[in-house]
PDB file of C-alpha atoms in Angstrom:
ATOM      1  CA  UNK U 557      -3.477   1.668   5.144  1.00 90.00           C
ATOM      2  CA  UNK U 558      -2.520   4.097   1.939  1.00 94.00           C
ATOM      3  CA  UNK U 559       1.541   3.788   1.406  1.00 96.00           C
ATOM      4  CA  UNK U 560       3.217   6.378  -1.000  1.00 96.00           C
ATOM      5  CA  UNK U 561       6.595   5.961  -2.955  1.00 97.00           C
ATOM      6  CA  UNK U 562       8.500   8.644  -4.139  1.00 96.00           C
ATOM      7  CA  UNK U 563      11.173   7.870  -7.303  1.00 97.00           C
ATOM      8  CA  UNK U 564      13.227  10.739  -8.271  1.00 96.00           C
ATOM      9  CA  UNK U 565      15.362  10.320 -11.276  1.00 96.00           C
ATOM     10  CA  UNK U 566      18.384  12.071 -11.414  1.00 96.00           C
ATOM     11  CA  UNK U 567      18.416  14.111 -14.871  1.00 96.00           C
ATOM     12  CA  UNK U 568      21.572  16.230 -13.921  1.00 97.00           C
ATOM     13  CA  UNK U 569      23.932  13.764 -14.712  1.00 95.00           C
ATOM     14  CA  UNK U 570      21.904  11.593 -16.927  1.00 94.00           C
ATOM     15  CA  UNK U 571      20.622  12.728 -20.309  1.00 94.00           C
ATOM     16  CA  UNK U 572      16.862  13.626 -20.074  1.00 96.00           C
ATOM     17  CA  UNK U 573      16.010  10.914 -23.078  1.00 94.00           C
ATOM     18  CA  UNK U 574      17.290   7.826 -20.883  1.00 93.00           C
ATOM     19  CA  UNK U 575      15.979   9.105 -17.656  1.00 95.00           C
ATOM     20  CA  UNK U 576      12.321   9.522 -19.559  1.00 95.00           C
ATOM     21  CA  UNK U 577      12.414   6.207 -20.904  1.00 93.00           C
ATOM     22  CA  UNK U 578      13.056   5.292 -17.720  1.00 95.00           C
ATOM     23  CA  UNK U 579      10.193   6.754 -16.425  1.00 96.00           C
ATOM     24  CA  UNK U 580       7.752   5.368 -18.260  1.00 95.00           C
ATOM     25  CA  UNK U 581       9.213   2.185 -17.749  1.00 95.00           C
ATOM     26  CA  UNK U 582       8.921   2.219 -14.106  1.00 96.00           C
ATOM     27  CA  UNK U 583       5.348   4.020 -14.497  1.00 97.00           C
ATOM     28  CA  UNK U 584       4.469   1.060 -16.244  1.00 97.00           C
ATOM     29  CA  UNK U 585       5.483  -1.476 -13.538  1.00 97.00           C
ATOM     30  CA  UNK U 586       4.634   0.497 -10.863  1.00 98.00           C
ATOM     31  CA  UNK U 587       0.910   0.484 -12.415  1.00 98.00           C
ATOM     32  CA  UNK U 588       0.911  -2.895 -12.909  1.00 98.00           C
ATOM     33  CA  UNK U 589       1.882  -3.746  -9.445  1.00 98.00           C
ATOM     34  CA  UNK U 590      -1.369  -1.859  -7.972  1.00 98.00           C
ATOM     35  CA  UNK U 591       0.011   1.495  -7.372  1.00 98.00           C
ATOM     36  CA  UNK U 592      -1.391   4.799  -8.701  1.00 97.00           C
ATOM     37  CA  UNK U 593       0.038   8.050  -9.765  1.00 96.00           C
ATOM     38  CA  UNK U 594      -0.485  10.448  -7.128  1.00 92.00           C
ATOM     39  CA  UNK U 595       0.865  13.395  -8.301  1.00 86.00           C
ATOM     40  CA  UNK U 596       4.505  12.252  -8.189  1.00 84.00           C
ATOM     41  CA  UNK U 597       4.297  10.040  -5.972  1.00 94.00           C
ATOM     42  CA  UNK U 598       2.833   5.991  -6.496  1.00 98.00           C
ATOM     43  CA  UNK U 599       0.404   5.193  -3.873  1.00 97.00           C
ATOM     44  CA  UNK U 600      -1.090   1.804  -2.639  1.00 98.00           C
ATOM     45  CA  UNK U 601      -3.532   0.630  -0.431  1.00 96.00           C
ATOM     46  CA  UNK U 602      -1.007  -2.011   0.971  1.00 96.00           C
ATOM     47  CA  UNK U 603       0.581  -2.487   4.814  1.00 94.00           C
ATOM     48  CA  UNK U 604       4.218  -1.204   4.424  1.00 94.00           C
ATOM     49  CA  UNK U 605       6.149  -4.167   3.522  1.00 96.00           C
ATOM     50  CA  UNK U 606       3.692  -5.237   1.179  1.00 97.00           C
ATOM     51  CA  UNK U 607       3.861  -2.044  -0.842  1.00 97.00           C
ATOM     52  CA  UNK U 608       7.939  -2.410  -0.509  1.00 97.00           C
ATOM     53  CA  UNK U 609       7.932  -5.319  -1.891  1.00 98.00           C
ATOM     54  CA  UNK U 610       5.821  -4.427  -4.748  1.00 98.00           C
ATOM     55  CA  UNK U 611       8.107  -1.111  -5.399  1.00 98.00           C
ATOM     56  CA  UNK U 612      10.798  -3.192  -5.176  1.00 97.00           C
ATOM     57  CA  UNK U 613       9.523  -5.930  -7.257  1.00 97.00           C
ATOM     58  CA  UNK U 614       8.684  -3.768  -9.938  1.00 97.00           C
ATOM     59  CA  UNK U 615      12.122  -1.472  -9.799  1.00 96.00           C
ATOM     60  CA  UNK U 616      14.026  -5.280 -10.771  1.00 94.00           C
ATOM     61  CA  UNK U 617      11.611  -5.629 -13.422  1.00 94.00           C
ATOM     62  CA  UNK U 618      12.496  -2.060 -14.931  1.00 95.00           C
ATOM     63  CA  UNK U 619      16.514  -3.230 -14.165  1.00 92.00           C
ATOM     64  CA  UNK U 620      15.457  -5.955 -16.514  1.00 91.00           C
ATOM     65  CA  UNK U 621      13.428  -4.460 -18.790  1.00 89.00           C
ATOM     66  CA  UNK U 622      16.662  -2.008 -19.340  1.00 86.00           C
ATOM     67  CA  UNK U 623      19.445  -4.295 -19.976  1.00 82.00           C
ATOM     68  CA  UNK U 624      20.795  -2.049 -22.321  1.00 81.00           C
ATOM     69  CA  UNK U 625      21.647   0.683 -20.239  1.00 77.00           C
ATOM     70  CA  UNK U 626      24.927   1.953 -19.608  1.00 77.00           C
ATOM     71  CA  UNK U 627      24.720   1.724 -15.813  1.00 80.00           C
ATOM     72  CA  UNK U 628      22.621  -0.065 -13.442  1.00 89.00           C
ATOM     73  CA  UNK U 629      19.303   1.658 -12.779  1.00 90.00           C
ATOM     74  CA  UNK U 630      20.533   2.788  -9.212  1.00 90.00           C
ATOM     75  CA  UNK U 631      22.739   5.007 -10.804  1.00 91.00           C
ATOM     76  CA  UNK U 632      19.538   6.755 -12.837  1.00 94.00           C
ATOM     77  CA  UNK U 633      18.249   7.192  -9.187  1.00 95.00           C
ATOM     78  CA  UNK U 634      17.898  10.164  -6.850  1.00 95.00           C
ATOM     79  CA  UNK U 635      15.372   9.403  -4.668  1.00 95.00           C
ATOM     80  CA  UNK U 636      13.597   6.421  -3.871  1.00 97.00           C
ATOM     81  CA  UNK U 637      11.665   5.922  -1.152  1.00 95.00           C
ATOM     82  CA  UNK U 638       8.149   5.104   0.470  1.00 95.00           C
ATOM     83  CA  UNK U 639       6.240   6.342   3.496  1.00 94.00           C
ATOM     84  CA  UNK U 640       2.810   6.053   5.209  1.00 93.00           C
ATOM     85  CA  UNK U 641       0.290   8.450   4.082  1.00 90.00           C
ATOM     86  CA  UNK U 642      -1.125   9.480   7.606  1.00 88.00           C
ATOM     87  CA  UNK U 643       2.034  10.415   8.678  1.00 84.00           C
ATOM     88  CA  UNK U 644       2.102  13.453   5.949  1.00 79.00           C
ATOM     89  CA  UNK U 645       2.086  16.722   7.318  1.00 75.00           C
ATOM     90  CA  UNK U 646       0.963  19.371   4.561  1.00 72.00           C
ATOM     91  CA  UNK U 647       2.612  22.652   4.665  1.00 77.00           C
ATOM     92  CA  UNK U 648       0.431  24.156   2.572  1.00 78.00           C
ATOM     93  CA  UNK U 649      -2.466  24.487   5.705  1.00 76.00           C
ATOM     94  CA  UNK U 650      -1.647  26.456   8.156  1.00 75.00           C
ATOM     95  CA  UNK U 651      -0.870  24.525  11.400  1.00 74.00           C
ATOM     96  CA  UNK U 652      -3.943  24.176  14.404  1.00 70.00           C
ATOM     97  CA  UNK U 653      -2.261  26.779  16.754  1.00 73.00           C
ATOM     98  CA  UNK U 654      -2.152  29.153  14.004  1.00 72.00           C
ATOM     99  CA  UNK U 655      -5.807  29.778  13.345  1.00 70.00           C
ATOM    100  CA  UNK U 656      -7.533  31.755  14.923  1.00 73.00           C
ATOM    101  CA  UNK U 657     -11.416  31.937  14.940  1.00 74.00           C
ATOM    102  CA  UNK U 658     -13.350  35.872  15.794  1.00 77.00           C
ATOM    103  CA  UNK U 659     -16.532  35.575  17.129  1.00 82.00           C
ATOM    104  CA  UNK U 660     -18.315  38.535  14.870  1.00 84.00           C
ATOM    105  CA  UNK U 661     -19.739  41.390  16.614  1.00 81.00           C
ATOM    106  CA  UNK U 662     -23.495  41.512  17.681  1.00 73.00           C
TER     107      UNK U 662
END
């Protein structure tokens, strides 16, 4: 089963150099605990609390990887959160009862 995590920084009230440090921090981990970049998401071929605990695993190793921050990394957060990949509904196709199929004209 394909999991996704989502991590949303929250550069509004943070300045942009932290929160991209940050990122690549948590990039890095993320990687190293067998998830991809998927766009923005991190994806894993992992049951669901498997690939929790990995995101989570690797979110305390970016807390200590940061020591020197200001605030604890929740507070650099705006989203984070994970989800099963078949249960994504793309917007972007239009929905089954919308299409419609013409037989062409003989």
């Amino acid at each position: 089963m394909r999991y996704a995590v989502i991590i949303d920084l929250d550069y509004v009230n943070n300045p942009y150099e932290v929160c991209k440090a940050i990122w690549v921090t948590i990039r890095d981990e993320m990687l190293k605990q067998g998830f991809y970049p998927d766009g923005r998401r991190f994806v894993i071929s992992a049951p669901k609390d498997e690939a929790c605990r990995r995101a989570r695993a690797a979110m305390e190793l970016v807390e200590a990887r940061l020591e020197h921050l200001e605030k604890c990394l929740p507070n650099y957060l705006k989203t984070f959160y994970g989800f099963r990949l078949d249960c994504v509904v793309s917007l972007l196709v239009a929905s089954a009862d919308d299409i419609q199929v013409q037989e062409p004209e003989q």
